[in-house]
């Protein structure tokens, strides 16, 4: 029973390139959340998705960032034209229900993005 | 003022000591989580609480809903307990709001 799988674990991109971060939720989990941890800062909510729907994207930067969770396959967090300030650890979590913060909230190991 | 405040920010203890990390929050919550993160590592969920007290091995977590306060205790601390401990609260909209974390170092 694999946990939340994120890949890659480490990603290096040059300024201006695109970064794609993948998250496969736990089996049976249909709710996915992305969080960002900037260097020396706490974790911050980015986006909450359910299959094929964005439920809450209030934490997403207005430009260059997008997220999806298709009917088949992993959730993808996409960052276009990366800048140095995007360097951070990006964590995905999943839950089996809309009451996820009360039950079954599970984190992945994170993707560490470095922009050079 | 942050919605979730943790104290202390940094904590150094000798092996064997009893450790307490505190968390206060100012928003309505559905549940409170205690998480552990090792440097460069993933996030491990230690406890999820909505009332009372939970114990797992040497770790104990308590919550007082009326006072909006939670504590994480580590008994008989060990160097392998060295990590960042993060308090997070579940808020309306099914997302977590995090404290800044407490960096714990246990010396042998």
CSV table of C-alpha atoms in Angstrom, one decimal:
chain,number,residue,atom,x,y,z
A,1,UNK,CA,0.0,0.0,0.0
A,2,UNK,CA,2.2,2.8,-1.3
A,3,UNK,CA,1.9,6.2,0.3
A,4,UNK,CA,1.7,9.5,-1.5
A,5,UNK,CA,4.3,9.4,-4.3
A,6,UNK,CA,6.0,12.5,-5.6
A,7,UNK,CA,8.5,12.7,-8.4
A,8,UNK,CA,11.0,13.8,-9.0
A,9,UNK,CA,12.6,14.1,-5.6
A,10,UNK,CA,15.0,16.8,-6.8
A,11,UNK,CA,14.6,19.0,-9.9
A,12,UNK,CA,17.0,21.5,-11.2
A,13,UNK,CA,15.8,24.0,-13.8
A,14,UNK,CA,17.4,27.0,-15.5
A,15,UNK,CA,15.6,30.3,-15.3
A,16,UNK,CA,12.9,30.5,-17.9
A,17,UNK,CA,12.4,26.8,-18.2
A,18,UNK,CA,9.3,24.9,-17.2
A,19,UNK,CA,9.0,22.7,-14.1
A,20,UNK,CA,6.5,19.8,-13.8
A,21,UNK,CA,6.0,18.2,-10.4
A,22,UNK,CA,4.0,15.0,-10.1
A,23,UNK,CA,2.0,13.6,-7.3
A,24,UNK,CA,0.2,10.2,-7.1
A,25,UNK,CA,-2.1,10.1,-4.2
A,26,UNK,CA,-2.6,7.1,-1.9
A,27,UNK,CA,-4.8,4.4,-3.3
A,28,UNK,CA,-8.4,5.3,-2.6
A,29,UNK,CA,-7.7,9.0,-2.1
A,30,UNK,CA,-9.4,11.4,-4.5
A,31,UNK,CA,-8.4,14.7,-2.8
A,32,UNK,CA,-5.0,16.3,-3.4
A,33,UNK,CA,-3.4,19.3,-1.9
A,34,UNK,CA,-0.2,21.1,-2.8
A,35,UNK,CA,1.9,23.1,-0.3
A,36,UNK,CA,5.1,25.1,-0.8
A,37,UNK,CA,7.9,25.5,1.7
A,38,UNK,CA,10.2,28.4,0.8
A,39,UNK,CA,13.7,28.4,2.3
A,40,UNK,CA,13.6,29.4,6.0
A,41,UNK,CA,9.8,29.7,5.8
A,42,UNK,CA,6.9,27.6,6.9
A,43,UNK,CA,4.6,25.6,4.7
A,44,UNK,CA,1.9,27.5,2.8
A,45,UNK,CA,-1.2,26.1,1.1
A,46,UNK,CA,-1.2,26.5,-2.7
A,47,UNK,CA,-4.1,24.5,-4.2
A,48,UNK,CA,-6.7,21.8,-3.4
A,49,UNK,CA,-8.0,19.6,-6.2
A,50,UNK,CA,-10.4,16.7,-6.6
A,51,UNK,CA,-10.5,14.5,-9.7
A,52,UNK,CA,-10.8,16.9,-12.7
A,53,UNK,CA,-11.7,19.8,-10.5
A,54,UNK,CA,-9.9,22.7,-8.8
A,55,UNK,CA,-11.6,23.2,-5.5
A,56,UNK,CA,-9.5,26.0,-4.0
A,57,UNK,CA,-6.6,27.7,-5.7
A,58,UNK,CA,-6.4,30.7,-3.3
A,59,UNK,CA,-2.8,30.1,-2.5
A,60,UNK,CA,-1.5,29.9,-6.1
A,61,UNK,CA,0.5,32.7,-7.5
A,62,UNK,CA,-1.5,34.5,-10.1
A,63,UNK,CA,0.9,33.9,-13.0
A,64,UNK,CA,3.0,31.0,-14.2
A,65,UNK,CA,1.6,28.4,-11.8
A,66,UNK,CA,-1.1,25.9,-12.7
A,67,UNK,CA,-2.3,22.6,-11.3
A,68,UNK,CA,-4.4,19.7,-12.6
A,69,UNK,CA,-5.6,16.4,-11.4
A,70,UNK,CA,-6.9,14.5,-14.4
A,71,UNK,CA,-9.3,11.6,-14.3
A,72,UNK,CA,-6.4,9.2,-15.0
A,73,UNK,CA,-2.9,9.7,-13.8
A,74,UNK,CA,-1.1,11.9,-11.2
A,75,UNK,CA,-1.8,15.4,-10.2
A,76,UNK,CA,0.6,17.8,-11.9
A,77,UNK,CA,1.9,21.2,-10.5
A,78,UNK,CA,3.3,23.1,-13.4
A,79,UNK,CA,5.5,26.2,-13.1
A,80,UNK,CA,6.2,28.1,-16.3
A,81,UNK,CA,9.2,30.3,-16.9
A,82,UNK,CA,10.7,29.5,-13.5
A,83,UNK,CA,12.6,32.2,-11.6
A,84,UNK,CA,15.0,31.9,-8.7
A,85,UNK,CA,12.3,32.7,-6.2
A,86,UNK,CA,10.5,29.5,-7.2
A,87,UNK,CA,13.2,27.5,-5.6
A,88,UNK,CA,11.5,25.6,-2.7
A,89,UNK,CA,10.3,22.3,-1.5
A,90,UNK,CA,6.9,21.4,-2.9
A,91,UNK,CA,4.8,18.9,-0.9
A,92,UNK,CA,1.7,17.1,-2.0
A,93,UNK,CA,-0.8,15.5,0.4
A,94,UNK,CA,-3.9,13.5,-0.2
A,95,UNK,CA,-7.0,12.4,1.7
A,96,UNK,CA,-9.9,10.0,1.0
A,97,UNK,CA,-12.6,12.6,1.6
A,98,UNK,CA,-13.6,16.2,1.8
A,99,UNK,CA,-13.1,15.9,5.6
A,100,UNK,CA,-9.4,15.2,5.0
A,101,UNK,CA,-8.1,17.5,7.7
A,102,UNK,CA,-10.0,15.2,10.1
A,103,UNK,CA,-9.1,11.9,8.6
A,104,UNK,CA,-6.4,10.3,6.6
A,105,UNK,CA,-4.3,13.4,5.5
A,106,UNK,CA,-1.0,11.9,4.2
A,107,UNK,CA,2.0,13.8,2.9
A,108,UNK,CA,4.5,12.8,0.2
A,109,UNK,CA,8.2,13.2,0.5
A,110,UNK,CA,8.3,16.4,-1.5
A,111,UNK,CA,10.0,17.7,-4.6
A,112,UNK,CA,12.9,20.0,-4.1
A,113,UNK,CA,13.1,22.5,-7.0
A,114,UNK,CA,16.3,24.5,-7.5
A,115,UNK,CA,16.3,27.2,-10.1
A,116,UNK,CA,19.8,28.1,-11.4
B,1,UNK,CA,-0.2,37.9,14.2
B,2,UNK,CA,0.0,34.4,12.7
B,3,UNK,CA,-3.0,32.2,12.9
B,4,UNK,CA,-0.8,29.4,14.3
B,5,UNK,CA,2.0,30.2,16.8
B,6,UNK,CA,4.6,27.7,18.0
B,7,UNK,CA,7.0,28.0,20.8
B,8,UNK,CA,9.9,27.7,21.3
B,9,UNK,CA,11.4,28.3,17.8
B,10,UNK,CA,14.5,26.5,18.7
B,11,UNK,CA,15.1,23.9,21.5
B,12,UNK,CA,18.2,22.1,22.6
B,13,UNK,CA,17.9,19.3,25.1
B,14,UNK,CA,20.1,16.6,26.6
B,15,UNK,CA,19.4,13.0,25.9
B,16,UNK,CA,16.8,11.7,28.3
B,17,UNK,CA,15.1,15.1,29.0
B,18,UNK,CA,11.4,15.6,28.9
B,19,UNK,CA,10.5,18.0,26.1
B,20,UNK,CA,7.4,20.2,25.5
B,21,UNK,CA,6.5,22.1,22.4
B,22,UNK,CA,3.5,24.4,22.4
B,23,UNK,CA,1.1,25.5,19.8
B,24,UNK,CA,-1.6,28.2,20.0
B,25,UNK,CA,-4.1,29.0,17.3
B,26,UNK,CA,-6.5,31.8,16.7
B,27,UNK,CA,-8.9,30.4,14.1
B,28,UNK,CA,-11.7,27.9,14.2
B,29,UNK,CA,-10.4,24.4,13.4
B,30,UNK,CA,-11.6,21.0,12.5
B,31,UNK,CA,-8.5,19.2,13.9
B,32,UNK,CA,-5.0,19.9,14.9
B,33,UNK,CA,-2.0,18.0,13.5
B,34,UNK,CA,1.5,17.5,14.8
B,35,UNK,CA,4.1,16.8,12.0
B,36,UNK,CA,7.7,15.9,12.0
B,37,UNK,CA,10.3,16.9,9.3
B,38,UNK,CA,13.9,15.9,9.2
B,39,UNK,CA,16.3,18.1,7.3
B,40,UNK,CA,15.8,17.6,3.6
B,41,UNK,CA,13.2,15.0,4.4
B,42,UNK,CA,9.5,14.5,3.9
B,43,UNK,CA,6.7,15.3,6.3
B,44,UNK,CA,5.5,12.6,8.7
B,45,UNK,CA,2.2,12.9,10.5
B,46,UNK,CA,2.6,12.2,14.2
B,47,UNK,CA,-0.9,12.9,15.5
B,48,UNK,CA,-4.2,14.3,14.5
B,49,UNK,CA,-6.3,15.6,17.4
B,50,UNK,CA,-9.7,17.1,17.8
B,51,UNK,CA,-10.0,16.7,21.6
B,52,UNK,CA,-8.2,15.3,24.6
B,53,UNK,CA,-4.9,13.5,24.5
B,54,UNK,CA,-3.1,10.9,22.3
B,55,UNK,CA,0.0,8.8,23.0
B,56,UNK,CA,2.2,6.9,20.7
B,57,UNK,CA,5.4,5.5,22.2
B,58,UNK,CA,7.3,8.3,23.8
B,59,UNK,CA,5.2,11.0,22.2
B,60,UNK,CA,2.1,12.5,23.8
B,61,UNK,CA,-0.1,15.2,22.3
B,62,UNK,CA,-2.8,17.1,24.1
B,63,UNK,CA,-5.3,19.7,23.0
B,64,UNK,CA,-7.5,22.2,24.9
B,65,UNK,CA,-10.2,23.4,22.5
B,66,UNK,CA,-11.5,26.1,24.8
B,67,UNK,CA,-8.0,27.7,25.2
B,68,UNK,CA,-7.0,27.0,21.6
B,69,UNK,CA,-3.8,25.4,22.7
B,70,UNK,CA,-2.0,22.1,22.1
B,71,UNK,CA,1.2,20.6,23.4
B,72,UNK,CA,3.5,17.9,22.1
B,73,UNK,CA,5.6,16.1,24.7
B,74,UNK,CA,8.5,13.8,24.1
B,75,UNK,CA,9.5,11.7,27.1
B,76,UNK,CA,13.1,10.3,27.5
B,77,UNK,CA,14.3,12.2,24.5
B,78,UNK,CA,16.9,10.7,22.2
B,79,UNK,CA,19.2,12.2,19.5
B,80,UNK,CA,17.1,10.5,16.8
B,81,UNK,CA,14.2,12.8,17.9
B,82,UNK,CA,16.2,15.8,16.5
B,83,UNK,CA,13.9,17.2,13.8
B,84,UNK,CA,11.6,20.1,13.0
B,85,UNK,CA,8.2,19.7,14.7
B,86,UNK,CA,5.3,21.5,13.0
B,87,UNK,CA,1.9,22.2,14.3
B,88,UNK,CA,-0.9,22.6,11.7
B,89,UNK,CA,-4.6,23.2,12.0
B,90,UNK,CA,-7.3,22.1,9.6
B,91,UNK,CA,-9.5,25.0,8.7
B,92,UNK,CA,-12.6,25.6,6.7
B,93,UNK,CA,-12.0,24.5,3.1
B,94,UNK,CA,-10.2,21.3,4.0
B,95,UNK,CA,-6.7,22.8,4.1
B,96,UNK,CA,-4.0,23.1,6.7
B,97,UNK,CA,-2.5,26.2,8.1
B,98,UNK,CA,1.0,25.7,9.6
B,99,UNK,CA,3.0,27.1,12.4
B,100,UNK,CA,6.6,28.1,11.7
B,101,UNK,CA,8.0,24.9,13.3
B,102,UNK,CA,10.2,24.2,16.3
B,103,UNK,CA,13.7,23.0,15.6
B,104,UNK,CA,14.6,20.4,18.1
B,105,UNK,CA,18.2,19.2,18.7
B,106,UNK,CA,18.8,16.5,21.3
B,107,UNK,CA,22.4,16.1,22.3
B,108,UNK,CA,23.9,12.8,23.6
